Structure formats: C-alpha cells, structure tokens
Coordinates of C-alpha atoms in Angstrom, one line a residue:
M11 CA -93.3 48.3 -104.3
S12 CA -95.2 45.1 -105.0
Q13 CA -98.9 44.9 -105.5
A14 CA -99.2 42.8 -102.3
L15 CA -97.5 45.6 -100.3
D16 CA -99.8 48.2 -101.9
I17 CA -102.8 46.1 -100.7
I18 CA -101.3 45.8 -97.2
R19 CA -100.6 49.5 -97.0
G20 CA -104.2 50.1 -98.0
L21 CA -105.3 48.1 -94.9
N22 CA -104.0 50.8 -92.6
T23 CA -107.5 52.3 -92.2
Q24 CA -108.8 48.8 -91.2
V25 CA -106.2 47.4 -88.8
Q26 CA -103.9 50.5 -88.2
L27 CA -100.7 48.8 -89.4
N28 CA -97.7 50.9 -88.6
D29 CA -94.5 51.5 -90.5
L30 CA -92.7 48.8 -88.5
D31 CA -95.4 46.2 -89.6
L32 CA -95.0 47.2 -93.2
H33 CA -91.2 47.2 -93.2
F34 CA -91.2 43.8 -91.5
A35 CA -93.5 42.5 -94.2
A36 CA -91.2 43.9 -96.9
L37 CA -88.2 42.3 -95.2
I38 CA -89.9 38.9 -95.1
G39 CA -90.8 39.2 -98.8
R40 CA -87.1 39.9 -99.7
L41 CA -85.8 37.1 -97.5
A42 CA -88.2 34.6 -99.0
D43 CA -88.0 36.0 -102.5
D44 CA -91.8 35.8 -102.5
Q45 CA -94.2 38.7 -102.9
R46 CA -97.5 36.7 -102.4
L47 CA -100.1 38.6 -100.5
E48 CA -100.7 35.7 -98.1
L49 CA -97.1 35.7 -96.9
L50 CA -96.6 39.4 -96.6
L51 CA -100.0 40.0 -95.0
A52 CA -99.3 37.2 -92.4
A53 CA -96.0 38.8 -91.6
A54 CA -97.5 42.3 -91.2
L55 CA -100.4 41.1 -89.1
T56 CA -98.0 39.0 -86.8
S57 CA -95.9 42.1 -86.2
H58 CA -99.1 44.2 -85.6
C59 CA -100.6 41.7 -83.2
T60 CA -97.4 41.3 -81.2
G61 CA -97.2 45.1 -80.9
A62 CA -100.8 45.2 -79.7
G63 CA -100.2 42.7 -76.9
D64 CA -100.8 39.3 -78.5
V65 CA -98.0 36.8 -78.5
C66 CA -99.0 35.5 -81.9
L67 CA -101.4 35.8 -84.8
R68 CA -104.4 33.5 -85.0
L69 CA -104.7 32.8 -88.7
A70 CA -108.3 31.6 -88.3
E71 CA -109.4 35.2 -87.3
W72 CA -108.4 36.5 -90.7
S73 CA -109.0 33.5 -92.9
G74 CA -111.7 34.0 -95.5
R75 CA -111.9 37.7 -94.9
T76 CA -112.4 40.2 -97.8
V77 CA -109.9 43.0 -97.9
D78 CA -109.7 46.1 -100.1
G79 CA -107.1 46.0 -102.8
V80 CA -105.9 48.5 -105.3
Q81 CA -108.0 46.8 -108.0
G82 CA -111.0 45.9 -105.9
E83 CA -111.8 43.5 -103.1
I84 CA -109.7 40.4 -102.5
R85 CA -110.8 37.4 -100.6
L86 CA -108.1 35.7 -98.4
H87 CA -107.5 32.0 -98.4
G88 CA -109.2 29.7 -95.8
C89 CA -107.1 28.7 -92.8
A90 CA -106.0 25.3 -94.1
D91 CA -104.8 26.7 -97.5
W92 CA -103.2 29.7 -95.8
M93 CA -101.2 27.4 -93.5
R94 CA -100.2 25.2 -96.4
L95 CA -98.9 28.2 -98.4
L96 CA -97.0 29.5 -95.3
R97 CA -95.4 26.2 -94.7
E98 CA -94.0 26.2 -98.2
S99 CA -92.1 29.4 -97.5
P100 CA -88.4 29.2 -96.4
V101 CA -89.0 31.9 -93.8
V102 CA -91.7 30.0 -92.0
G103 CA -90.7 27.1 -89.7
A104 CA -92.4 24.6 -87.4
P105 CA -92.1 24.8 -83.6
G106 CA -88.4 24.2 -82.8
D107 CA -87.1 25.5 -86.1
F108 CA -85.0 28.7 -86.3
R109 CA -86.9 30.8 -88.9
P110 CA -88.1 34.4 -88.7
L111 CA -91.7 33.1 -88.4
I112 CA -93.0 30.0 -86.6
L113 CA -96.3 28.4 -87.4
D114 CA -97.7 25.8 -85.0
G115 CA -100.3 23.1 -85.7
A116 CA -103.2 25.2 -84.3
G117 CA -102.7 28.0 -86.9
R118 CA -100.8 30.3 -84.6
L119 CA -98.1 32.3 -86.3
Y120 CA -95.3 33.7 -84.1
L121 CA -92.3 36.0 -84.4
Q122 CA -89.5 33.4 -83.7
R123 CA -88.3 35.0 -80.5
Y124 CA -91.9 35.2 -79.0
W125 CA -92.4 31.5 -79.8
A126 CA -89.1 30.8 -78.0
Y127 CA -90.1 32.9 -75.0
E128 CA -93.5 31.2 -74.7
Q129 CA -92.0 27.7 -75.1
Q130 CA -89.2 28.3 -72.6
L131 CA -91.6 29.7 -70.0
A132 CA -94.0 26.8 -70.4
D133 CA -91.2 24.3 -70.0
L134 CA -89.8 26.0 -66.9
L135 CA -93.2 26.4 -65.2
L136 CA -94.3 22.8 -65.9
D137 CA -91.0 21.5 -64.6
R138 CA -91.4 23.5 -61.4
S139 CA -95.0 22.4 -61.0
L140 CA -94.0 18.7 -61.2
R141 CA -91.3 18.9 -58.5
D142 CA -92.4 19.1 -54.9
V143 CA -90.0 20.3 -52.2
A144 CA -87.8 17.4 -51.1
V145 CA -88.2 17.8 -47.4
V146 CA -91.2 19.2 -45.4
D147 CA -91.5 18.9 -41.6
P148 CA -95.2 18.0 -41.3
Q149 CA -95.5 18.7 -37.6
R150 CA -93.7 22.1 -37.8
L151 CA -96.0 23.0 -40.8
R152 CA -99.2 22.1 -38.9
Q153 CA -98.1 24.1 -35.9
G154 CA -97.1 27.1 -37.9
L155 CA -100.3 27.1 -39.9
A156 CA -102.3 26.9 -36.7
L157 CA -100.4 29.8 -35.1
L158 CA -100.4 32.1 -38.2
F159 CA -103.9 31.4 -39.4
P160 CA -106.3 31.3 -36.4
P161 CA -109.8 29.9 -37.0
Q162 CA -112.2 32.2 -38.9
P163 CA -115.7 30.6 -38.3
E164 CA -117.3 33.0 -40.8
L165 CA -115.4 31.4 -43.6
A166 CA -116.3 28.1 -45.1
T167 CA -112.7 27.7 -46.3
D168 CA -109.7 29.8 -45.3
W169 CA -108.1 30.0 -48.7
Q170 CA -105.2 32.1 -47.3
K171 CA -104.3 29.1 -45.1
I172 CA -104.6 26.8 -48.1
A173 CA -102.3 29.0 -50.2
A174 CA -99.7 29.0 -47.4
A175 CA -99.8 25.2 -47.2
V176 CA -99.4 24.9 -51.0
A177 CA -96.4 27.3 -51.0
V178 CA -94.5 25.3 -48.4
Q179 CA -94.8 22.2 -50.5
K180 CA -94.4 23.5 -54.0
R181 CA -91.6 25.1 -55.9
L182 CA -94.2 27.1 -57.9
T183 CA -97.1 28.8 -56.2
V184 CA -99.6 31.2 -57.9
I185 CA -101.9 33.2 -55.6
S186 CA -104.6 35.2 -57.4
G187 CA -107.1 37.3 -55.7
G188 CA -109.0 40.6 -56.0
P189 CA -108.4 43.7 -53.9
G190 CA -108.5 43.2 -50.2
T191 CA -108.3 39.4 -50.3
G192 CA -105.0 39.5 -48.4
K193 CA -102.4 38.4 -50.9
T194 CA -99.6 40.3 -49.3
S195 CA -100.5 39.4 -45.7
T196 CA -100.7 35.8 -46.8
V197 CA -97.2 35.9 -48.4
V198 CA -95.7 37.3 -45.2
R199 CA -97.0 34.3 -43.3
I200 CA -95.7 32.1 -46.0
L201 CA -92.2 33.6 -45.6
T202 CA -92.5 32.9 -41.9
L203 CA -93.5 29.2 -42.5
L204 CA -90.7 28.7 -44.9
Q205 CA -88.1 30.2 -42.6
Q206 CA -89.4 27.9 -39.8
Q207 CA -88.9 25.0 -42.2
A208 CA -85.4 26.1 -43.0
G209 CA -84.4 26.1 -39.3
D210 CA -81.3 28.1 -38.3
R211 CA -80.3 28.8 -41.9
P212 CA -81.7 32.2 -43.0
L213 CA -83.3 32.0 -46.4
V214 CA -82.2 34.3 -49.2
I215 CA -85.6 35.9 -50.2
A216 CA -86.2 38.5 -52.9
L217 CA -89.3 40.7 -53.2
A218 CA -90.0 42.2 -56.6
A219 CA -92.7 43.9 -58.7
P220 CA -92.8 45.2 -62.3
T221 CA -92.8 48.9 -61.5
G222 CA -91.3 51.1 -58.8
K223 CA -94.7 52.1 -57.5
A224 CA -95.8 48.5 -57.2
A225 CA -92.5 47.6 -55.5
A226 CA -93.0 50.5 -53.0
R227 CA -96.6 49.3 -52.3
L228 CA -95.4 45.7 -51.8
Q229 CA -92.7 46.9 -49.4
D230 CA -95.1 49.0 -47.4
S231 CA -97.6 46.1 -47.2
I232 CA -94.9 43.7 -46.0
Q233 CA -93.8 46.1 -43.3
R234 CA -97.3 46.7 -42.1
A235 CA -98.1 42.9 -42.1
L236 CA -95.0 42.2 -40.0
E237 CA -96.3 44.4 -37.2
H238 CA -99.1 42.0 -36.5
L239 CA -97.2 38.7 -36.9
P240 CA -97.4 36.6 -33.8
V241 CA -93.9 35.2 -34.0
A242 CA -90.6 35.7 -32.2
A243 CA -88.5 38.7 -33.1
E244 CA -85.6 36.4 -34.0
L245 CA -87.6 34.8 -36.7
M246 CA -89.0 38.1 -38.0
K247 CA -85.6 39.6 -38.6
N248 CA -85.0 37.0 -41.4
I249 CA -88.1 38.2 -43.3
P250 CA -87.1 40.9 -45.8
T251 CA -88.8 44.2 -46.0
Q252 CA -87.1 45.7 -49.1
A253 CA -88.6 45.3 -52.5
V254 CA -87.1 46.1 -55.9
T255 CA -88.3 46.3 -59.5
L256 CA -87.8 43.2 -61.6
H257 CA -85.5 45.1 -63.9
R258 CA -83.3 46.1 -61.0
L259 CA -83.4 42.5 -59.6
M260 CA -82.3 41.0 -62.9
G261 CA -79.6 43.6 -63.6
S262 CA -80.8 45.6 -66.6
R263 CA -78.2 46.5 -69.2
Q264 CA -78.1 49.7 -71.2
D265 CA -79.3 49.4 -74.7
S266 CA -79.9 45.6 -74.4
V267 CA -82.9 43.4 -73.9
Q268 CA -80.7 40.9 -71.9
F269 CA -80.1 41.0 -68.2
R270 CA -77.0 40.4 -66.1
H271 CA -78.8 37.4 -64.5
D272 CA -79.8 34.5 -66.7
A273 CA -79.6 30.7 -66.6
A274 CA -75.7 30.8 -66.7
N275 CA -75.6 33.5 -64.0
P276 CA -78.7 32.7 -61.8
L277 CA -80.2 34.9 -59.2
P278 CA -78.7 34.2 -55.8
V279 CA -82.0 33.4 -54.1
D280 CA -83.8 30.6 -52.3
L281 CA -87.2 32.3 -53.0
L282 CA -88.5 35.0 -55.3
V283 CA -91.9 36.7 -54.7
I284 CA -93.3 38.7 -57.6
D285 CA -96.2 40.9 -56.9
E286 CA -98.6 42.4 -59.5
A287 CA -97.7 39.4 -61.8
S288 CA -100.5 40.3 -64.2
M289 CA -98.3 43.2 -65.4
V290 CA -95.4 41.0 -66.4
D291 CA -95.2 40.2 -70.1
V292 CA -94.2 36.8 -71.5
A293 CA -90.6 37.9 -72.5
L294 CA -89.8 39.3 -69.1
M295 CA -91.4 36.4 -67.2
A296 CA -89.5 33.9 -69.3
K297 CA -86.2 35.6 -68.5
V298 CA -86.9 35.9 -64.8
V299 CA -87.9 32.2 -64.4
A300 CA -84.9 31.1 -66.5
A301 CA -82.7 33.0 -64.1
L302 CA -84.0 31.2 -61.0
P303 CA -81.9 28.4 -59.5
A304 CA -83.6 25.0 -60.0
E305 CA -84.1 24.5 -56.3
A306 CA -85.5 28.0 -55.6
R307 CA -89.2 28.6 -55.0
L308 CA -91.2 31.1 -57.1
I309 CA -94.4 32.7 -55.7
L310 CA -96.5 34.8 -58.1
L311 CA -99.1 37.2 -56.7
G312 CA -101.7 39.0 -58.7
D313 CA -105.3 39.4 -59.9
R314 CA -106.2 37.3 -62.9
N315 CA -109.2 39.5 -63.7
Q316 CA -107.1 42.6 -64.3
L317 CA -105.8 43.9 -67.5
A318 CA -102.8 42.0 -68.9
S319 CA -99.4 43.5 -69.4
V320 CA -98.7 46.4 -71.7
E321 CA -96.3 44.2 -73.7
A322 CA -97.1 40.9 -75.3
G323 CA -98.8 38.2 -73.3
A324 CA -101.4 37.5 -70.5
V325 CA -99.1 35.4 -68.4
L326 CA -100.9 35.3 -65.1
G327 CA -104.3 34.5 -66.7
D328 CA -102.7 31.8 -68.8
I329 CA -101.0 30.2 -65.8
C330 CA -104.2 30.3 -63.8
G331 CA -106.1 28.6 -66.6
D332 CA -109.9 28.4 -66.9
N333 CA -110.8 26.3 -63.8
P334 CA -107.8 25.2 -61.8
A335 CA -108.3 22.5 -59.2
F336 CA -106.2 20.3 -57.0
T337 CA -105.5 16.7 -57.6
A338 CA -107.4 14.3 -55.3
D339 CA -104.3 13.2 -53.3
F340 CA -102.9 16.7 -53.0
Q341 CA -106.3 18.0 -51.8
Q342 CA -106.3 15.3 -49.1
R343 CA -102.8 16.3 -48.0
L344 CA -103.8 20.0 -47.8
E345 CA -106.9 19.1 -45.7
R346 CA -104.7 17.1 -43.2
F347 CA -102.2 20.0 -42.9
T348 CA -104.8 22.8 -42.6
D349 CA -107.8 21.2 -40.9
Q350 CA -109.8 22.8 -43.7
L351 CA -112.6 21.1 -45.7
L352 CA -112.1 22.0 -49.3
P353 CA -115.0 22.0 -51.8
E354 CA -115.5 18.8 -53.7
D355 CA -114.5 20.2 -57.1
T356 CA -113.8 17.9 -60.0
P357 CA -110.2 16.7 -59.3
A358 CA -107.6 18.1 -61.6
H359 CA -105.9 16.1 -64.3
H360 CA -102.9 18.4 -64.5
L361 CA -100.3 18.7 -61.7
L362 CA -100.1 22.5 -62.5
G363 CA -103.4 22.8 -60.7
N364 CA -101.7 22.0 -57.4
S365 CA -99.7 25.2 -57.7
V366 CA -102.7 27.6 -58.3
V367 CA -104.8 29.1 -55.5
Q368 CA -107.6 31.7 -55.8
L369 CA -108.3 33.8 -52.7
R370 CA -112.0 34.4 -52.6
H371 CA -112.9 36.5 -49.6
S372 CA -112.4 40.2 -49.6
Y373 CA -111.6 41.7 -46.2
R374 CA -111.7 45.2 -47.6
F375 CA -115.0 45.1 -49.5
G376 CA -117.6 43.2 -47.5
G377 CA -121.0 42.0 -48.7
H378 CA -122.5 45.5 -48.4
S379 CA -119.7 47.2 -50.3
G380 CA -120.7 48.9 -53.5
I381 CA -117.2 48.4 -54.9
G382 CA -117.2 44.7 -54.1
Q383 CA -120.6 44.2 -55.6
L384 CA -119.7 46.2 -58.7
A385 CA -116.5 44.3 -59.2
E386 CA -118.5 41.0 -59.1
A387 CA -121.1 42.3 -61.6
V388 CA -118.3 43.4 -64.0
N389 CA -116.5 40.1 -63.8
R390 CA -119.8 38.3 -64.5
G391 CA -120.4 40.5 -67.6
E392 CA -123.6 42.0 -66.2
G393 CA -123.6 45.6 -67.6
E394 CA -127.2 46.4 -66.5
T395 CA -126.6 45.3 -62.9
A396 CA -123.4 47.3 -62.8
R397 CA -125.2 50.5 -63.9
Q398 CA -128.0 49.9 -61.4
L399 CA -125.4 49.6 -58.6
L400 CA -123.8 52.9 -59.6
E401 CA -127.2 54.6 -59.5
R402 CA -128.2 53.2 -56.0
E403 CA -128.3 56.0 -53.4
D404 CA -127.7 53.6 -50.5
L405 CA -124.2 52.7 -51.7
N406 CA -121.9 55.4 -50.5
D407 CA -118.7 54.1 -52.2
V408 CA -119.8 54.0 -55.8
R409 CA -121.6 56.6 -57.9
L410 CA -122.3 57.7 -61.4
L411 CA -121.8 61.3 -62.5
V412 CA -125.0 62.5 -64.1
K413 CA -124.7 64.5 -67.4
P414 CA -124.8 68.0 -66.0
D415 CA -121.8 67.2 -63.7
D416 CA -118.5 68.3 -65.1
P417 CA -115.7 65.6 -64.5
V418 CA -113.0 68.2 -65.0
A419 CA -114.4 70.5 -62.3
F420 CA -114.7 67.4 -60.0
A421 CA -111.0 66.6 -60.7
V422 CA -109.9 70.2 -60.0
S423 CA -111.7 70.2 -56.7
A424 CA -110.1 66.9 -55.7
Y425 CA -106.5 68.0 -56.8
R426 CA -106.8 71.2 -54.8
F427 CA -106.0 69.2 -51.6
Y428 CA -102.5 68.1 -52.6
L429 CA -101.6 71.4 -54.3
E430 CA -102.5 73.4 -51.2
R431 CA -100.2 71.1 -49.2
I432 CA -97.4 72.0 -51.5
A433 CA -98.1 75.7 -51.0
R434 CA -97.9 75.2 -47.3
G435 CA -94.5 73.5 -47.6
A436 CA -95.5 70.0 -46.6
R437 CA -93.0 67.2 -46.7
V438 CA -92.5 65.1 -49.9
E439 CA -94.1 62.0 -48.3
E440 CA -97.2 64.1 -47.3
V441 CA -97.5 65.5 -50.8
F442 CA -97.5 62.0 -52.3
A443 CA -100.0 60.7 -49.8
A444 CA -102.3 63.6 -50.7
F445 CA -101.8 63.2 -54.4
D446 CA -102.5 59.5 -54.2
G447 CA -105.8 60.2 -52.5
F448 CA -107.4 60.8 -55.9
R449 CA -106.7 60.0 -59.6
V450 CA -108.4 60.5 -62.9
L451 CA -108.3 57.4 -65.1
C452 CA -109.2 57.1 -68.8
A453 CA -109.7 54.3 -71.2
L454 CA -108.0 56.0 -74.2
R455 CA -105.3 58.5 -74.9
E456 CA -107.1 60.5 -77.6
G457 CA -110.5 62.0 -77.9
L458 CA -112.6 64.4 -75.7
A459 CA -112.3 62.0 -72.8
G460 CA -108.8 60.9 -73.5
V461 CA -105.7 61.5 -71.4
V462 CA -104.1 64.1 -73.6
R463 CA -107.2 66.4 -73.7
L464 CA -108.1 65.9 -70.1
N465 CA -104.6 66.8 -68.8
Q466 CA -104.7 70.0 -70.8
E467 CA -108.2 70.9 -69.5
I468 CA -107.3 70.1 -65.9
R469 CA -104.1 72.1 -66.1
H470 CA -106.0 75.1 -67.6
R471 CA -108.7 75.0 -64.8
L472 CA -106.0 74.7 -62.1
E473 CA -104.4 77.8 -63.6
M474 CA -107.7 79.7 -63.5
E475 CA -108.1 78.7 -59.9
G476 CA -104.6 80.0 -59.1
L477 CA -103.5 76.5 -57.9
V478 CA -100.6 76.1 -60.4
D479 CA -98.4 78.7 -62.1
S480 CA -99.6 79.9 -65.4
G481 CA -97.5 79.9 -68.6
V482 CA -94.6 77.7 -67.4
V483 CA -93.8 74.1 -68.2
W484 CA -92.2 73.2 -64.9
Y485 CA -94.4 74.4 -62.1
P486 CA -94.5 73.1 -58.5
G487 CA -96.8 70.2 -58.1
R488 CA -96.7 69.1 -61.8
P489 CA -97.3 65.3 -61.8
I490 CA -95.0 63.5 -64.2
L491 CA -95.6 60.0 -65.7
I492 CA -92.5 58.3 -67.2
A493 CA -93.3 56.9 -70.7
R494 CA -90.1 54.9 -71.4
N495 CA -87.7 52.9 -69.4
D496 CA -84.4 54.5 -68.5
H497 CA -82.1 51.8 -66.9
N498 CA -79.4 54.3 -66.1
L499 CA -81.7 56.5 -64.1
K500 CA -83.6 53.4 -62.9
L501 CA -86.9 55.1 -64.0
Y502 CA -89.4 52.9 -65.8
N503 CA -92.5 53.2 -67.9
G504 CA -95.4 54.0 -65.5
D505 CA -93.4 55.5 -62.7
V506 CA -95.0 58.7 -61.3
G507 CA -93.2 61.7 -59.8
I508 CA -94.1 65.2 -58.7
L509 CA -92.1 68.4 -59.4
L510 CA -91.1 70.0 -56.0
A511 CA -88.6 72.5 -54.8
D512 CA -85.9 71.3 -52.4
D513 CA -84.7 73.3 -49.3
S514 CA -82.5 75.5 -51.6
G515 CA -85.4 76.2 -53.9
E516 CA -84.1 74.1 -56.8
M517 CA -86.7 72.2 -58.7
H518 CA -86.5 68.4 -58.9
V519 CA -89.0 65.7 -59.9
C520 CA -89.4 63.5 -56.8
F521 CA -90.1 59.8 -57.1
Q522 CA -91.1 57.4 -54.3
T523 CA -89.0 54.3 -54.4
P524 CA -88.8 51.3 -52.1
S525 CA -85.6 52.8 -50.7
G526 CA -86.9 56.4 -50.2
V527 CA -87.5 59.5 -52.2
R528 CA -85.3 60.0 -55.3
R529 CA -84.9 63.5 -56.9
V530 CA -84.2 63.8 -60.6
S531 CA -83.5 67.0 -62.5
P532 CA -86.2 67.7 -65.1
A533 CA -83.5 68.0 -67.8
R534 CA -82.5 64.4 -67.3
L535 CA -85.9 62.8 -67.5
P536 CA -86.6 60.2 -70.2
P537 CA -89.8 60.7 -72.3
H538 CA -92.6 61.7 -70.0
E539 CA -96.0 63.4 -69.8
T540 CA -98.3 65.2 -67.3
A541 CA -100.3 62.8 -65.1
F542 CA -103.4 64.5 -63.7
A543 CA -105.1 62.0 -65.9
M544 CA -103.6 58.6 -66.9
T545 CA -104.8 55.5 -68.7
V546 CA -106.1 52.6 -66.7
H547 CA -103.2 50.5 -68.2
K548 CA -100.7 52.9 -66.6
S549 CA -102.5 52.8 -63.3
Q550 CA -101.8 49.1 -62.7
G551 CA -99.8 48.5 -59.6
S552 CA -101.2 51.6 -57.9
E553 CA -104.1 52.2 -55.6
F554 CA -105.9 55.5 -54.7
E555 CA -108.4 56.4 -52.1
Q556 CA -110.8 57.9 -54.7
V557 CA -110.9 57.1 -58.4
L558 CA -112.8 59.0 -61.2
L559 CA -113.0 56.8 -64.3
I560 CA -114.0 58.7 -67.5
L561 CA -115.3 56.7 -70.4
P562 CA -114.9 58.0 -73.9
E563 CA -117.5 59.3 -76.4
W564 CA -117.2 56.4 -78.8
D565 CA -116.8 52.6 -78.5
S566 CA -113.4 51.1 -78.9
P567 CA -111.9 47.5 -78.8
L568 CA -109.9 48.8 -75.9
L569 CA -113.1 49.2 -73.8
T570 CA -113.3 45.8 -72.2
R571 CA -114.5 44.1 -69.0
E572 CA -110.9 43.8 -67.8
L573 CA -110.3 47.6 -68.2
I574 CA -113.5 48.5 -66.2
Y575 CA -112.6 46.0 -63.5
T576 CA -109.0 47.3 -63.3
G577 CA -110.0 50.9 -63.1
L578 CA -112.6 50.1 -60.5
T579 CA -110.3 48.2 -58.3
R580 CA -107.7 50.9 -58.2
S581 CA -110.0 52.6 -55.7
R582 CA -109.7 51.8 -51.9
R583 CA -112.6 54.0 -50.7
E584 CA -114.8 55.5 -53.5
F585 CA -115.3 54.9 -57.2
I586 CA -116.9 57.5 -59.4
L587 CA -117.8 56.8 -63.1
S588 CA -118.3 59.5 -65.8
D589 CA -120.1 57.8 -68.7
R590 CA -121.9 60.5 -70.7
H591 CA -122.2 58.3 -73.8
G592 CA -123.4 55.0 -72.5
M593 CA -120.1 53.0 -73.0
L594 CA -120.3 51.0 -69.8
A595 CA -122.5 48.2 -71.0
P596 CA -120.6 47.6 -74.3
A597 CA -117.3 47.6 -72.4
I598 CA -118.5 45.1 -69.8
A599 CA -119.9 42.8 -72.5
R600 CA -116.5 42.7 -74.3
C601 CA -114.2 40.1 -72.7
T602 CA -110.8 39.8 -74.3
R603 CA -108.3 36.9 -74.4
R604 CA -105.0 37.6 -75.9
A605 CA -103.7 35.4 -78.6
S606 CA -101.2 33.0 -77.1
G607 CA -100.4 29.3 -76.9
L608 CA -99.1 29.4 -73.3
R609 CA -102.4 28.3 -71.8
E610 CA -102.6 25.2 -74.1
K611 CA -98.9 24.4 -73.5
L612 CA -99.5 24.5 -69.7
W613 CA -103.0 23.0 -69.4
G614 CA -103.5 20.8 -72.4
G615 CA -103.5 20.5 -76.2
E616 CA -99.8 21.1 -76.6
G617 CA -98.8 20.6 -73.0
K618 CA -96.2 18.1 -72.0
P619 CA -97.5 14.6 -71.4
S620 CA -95.6 14.6 -68.1
A621 CA -97.7 17.5 -66.8
R622 CA -100.8 15.2 -66.8
L623 CA -101.6 12.5 -64.3

C-alpha cells in the first residue's frame, strides 16, 4: 500500500471514510498510475461526500487543511494548486468529458455519473421552465379560479390560487409549503382546472410519491379533497385517486439502477404530480424528468425547509432557490387571471422563478398554535425562542419533558393504545390508525438516545407491562421498518408494517399501500428493523397525531435546523421534546446546505444564458 493510502486510511477517525471510499481511491490511483496524496484523497473524499448526501466535493472546504500522516502532519495544497494538480490527471475531466472524476470551474469534484445526473436534470428543468403551455383559454381559467378559490378576506394574497394559475400556464410548477398550507387540496383544484382546459379529452394524470407511506397519504388527501370540490360529477370522475411510488411508476428492474421508462420509452402521461419532492434524490429525479414526454406537465409538491433526501442531493431546495420571484410581465398576467394583488417583490431575472410558488398560510396551525410558532422560530434559527415556546404553559400542543421525566415510560404509555386494540382483535386499518397516533423520533441511530438502544428499551418495558410477548422475535404488534428496497416485493426503504395474525392465525407483516393492505411473510422480508423508534430521516413522508422527539447526549453534525423542523412538523396535534443535554440550541443554529452545483446551474453562475431574461 502506498504512503498516500496509509495517510488516507489514518483519516478514518477524522472523516469516517469507509472501505468503499478507500477502495475507490486505490482504484483511481491504479487507473491514473499516480499515487499522489492530492489525487487519492480527492477521490476518497468525493466518494465519502456522495455517500453522505452531497452530490460533489467542494475542494475549498479541504484546501489548506492539516491532516495526520504516518510521519507527522501534512498540509494540503491550496484550492488553486489542488485543482491544477487534479486537471493534470488522466482520470479527471472537465464538465462534458467522460472520465471517472469531473472537476468544474468552481472547484466542485464529482463522480462522473453524479455530474451527469445533475447536468441532465438542470437542462431538463430549465427547458420546461422556458416553455409555457401553447394554448390556455383565459375566460375558462378565470371562471374556474373564481369557482374553486372563493374569496378569503383574511388573506392578503391567496397563494393557493396563484399556484393554480401558474400550473395551468407552465409545464413545470413547484409548490412548496409547510404543514397545513394546503398543498394537496391545491393540486386537486389544479387537476380540475387542467381538465376544464382539456375539454372533452380526459387527461392522463399520474400521482406519485417517493415511498409507499407517502403515496398512501397523497391518495387519502386527494380523496378527501374531492369530497368538497364544487364541480360536476362528470368532471370529477376524470381526476385520479390512485397514487403509486415513483419506483413503481417508473417500472423498477431487479438488480438494476435503470427503469423500464426512460427518454426512449417515456411515461404515458399528460401530467405527473410528485408529492414529498424533498425526499427525491438527484439521480431519481433526473431519471423521472427524463422519462416525461416533452409536452407533459410536471408538478412538484413539498416543503423546502425539510431534510433533504437520504441519497445524494437537495433537489427541491435547489429548484426553489434562495429567493424566487415572478418576472414583471408574468406577475401582471397572474394578477389579471386571479384578481389577486401580489407583493411588489424585486422582479425575477430568471424565468425559472415563474414556476416556483411558496404557500405561506397554514390552515392547520394558526397564529396561536405552538407548533406553528415553534416551526417559524426553528426556520429563523432562533434557538432561545424555540426553547421558551416549549416551556410556555399556555401552549397546549408543544411541551418539553423535564429531566425527571422518562421518555421511554412516556413511549410505553402511548403505545399501549394500539397494542390493546390488537389484543381486542381490531381490524388492520384500525390498528394502523392507532399506531400512527404516536411515534418516537430520534436524531441518531447510535447512543443512549439512538434508535437502536431506544427500540430495545421500549420493547423490554412493553414486555414488563405484559403488552407484547416475551422472548420471541415475531410477536403480534411488532412494528417493522424496511431498511432496503426490494423491487420484487415492492417494499422500499422507509416502509412501515405491523406483524398481525390473519383469520387463520397465521402471522404476516401488514403494510398499508395505496391499493390496500398487503400481507408479507416475515421470512420474505428484505433487511428490516423494529420501529417503535425511528430516525427523523425515516419519518419523512409520514404524519402522526403526537410526536416525541428525543435528542442525543452529544452534539453531532447530523443535528441541524432542518432535522428539528422535520421532526416537529411530523406532528399534527402535539409535539413533545426530550432534550436532557441541551442539544436543541446547537441544532437550530446549524443550517446545512448540501454540496451541489444544481442551484447555480438553475439560477445563475453556470446556468444557461437562455434561462435569463
């Protein structure tokens, strides 16, 4: 092994490089016939960053650092020198080259396929944002908007109505909003408006989400919103109520990262709606958008303030940009269609801004809601304000567990409700509804307040209470979290099931899907774990009546503002925080942005000139 690889292996305690990172660095060294530290370390760190959720490595973050070597400390090159050395290597190419590593002009180093995903996605989104729909019936649009969005005098601007007007005119629409802002009810009205525009020809509409749980929630929300839609039944029957996972929509293939649908075999749709878009990584989003017909519409729904996807990228946040705004002429057009007076923001200089709408009024959490106020404080980075809100006795939907309180005992008391229903023979749907009434969320997997330890402690306490069977692995009521995609079983990372007996007494793990309950033998399950407690990342796409978020005993880079916000907004009715070691304020102060070039490609810097006015 070369001295450079020895040095890199010694960095494990500093950056937790794994075997894959080290093997990739060694491969790059062999391909380049070059064992210089700068090349091998850049390769290892690029692999590490991509595995941690970044799309690329920012060389500037490591330039000039001092690292421990086998013969003492070594100071790394400055960014300009490091970039020059990398460009001399036969395994490092410029954007557009086909080399294992791609280095752009801003000092971002990519694995080649992730540069390709990012560039393809940027090109496709910019192209869609530039092209308005060819034909819009203005009178029909005005009438439809007036019917579906009656006046709300309490609102200065009805952003739901604005979002609907945008979606009718654009091939790309991005609607971001916090919990209770009405993203799903808005999209149902958008589907109605689009069907009105299409006349007698029923549109082919697909509804999708990243996980089975998120797809089931989308489907349920669509069905409930349709019940209150003031339109003729003839029109309503053309609005779909079935939602699927993105993997199922695209046609996943066993043992392949490719899908049945792609640019050569596009999805047979006029419109695709993707809910929980913040959970979609750059690779999957690039493949989905590439598989859309050129004339089809794409509507992305999500919350830009949530955690980004588990895999590489922060696509929704990058698409939304820092401060999106409409261009002057498009804003005037929207005001004519909607009779809404829009704020006099600085006009946009990028046409992509005409495709992005932020919903700003929460119908679920009003001005007196503790959850609503806490979410705002977290997003503003105000840790002290957040703690004060949690300690206020007049807010009945947020609270802080004081040190003598035992979060495990609290969890056992809450889980008793669904386990007693199982003992009484309740229907599967009732059991899931009871189980989803409460959930324990954690920031980390390991540690005293991590998922692994808490699942063990909660199970042990439930056994002591006689609520679950002792000494067996597969007991009635055991909640199961899928940890790896299984395309054959159509079970995906993050799906949650519950072990229940059927009418014959045989045990199956039951999963709620958009098409109903699926029963799977425990022996057939892909890698999985118990889910009394789950990480905040795994909870994305789900909502629970009551959430207990337990923060760890030590600080960690994973403790971020986005994590606190995401855990908080999983709750519909009550949020409880256990923070015995004072980690709330440091977490709220830490705001992360994943390394990526997508935002610049879309909004400036490296964006296409045609995307600007």
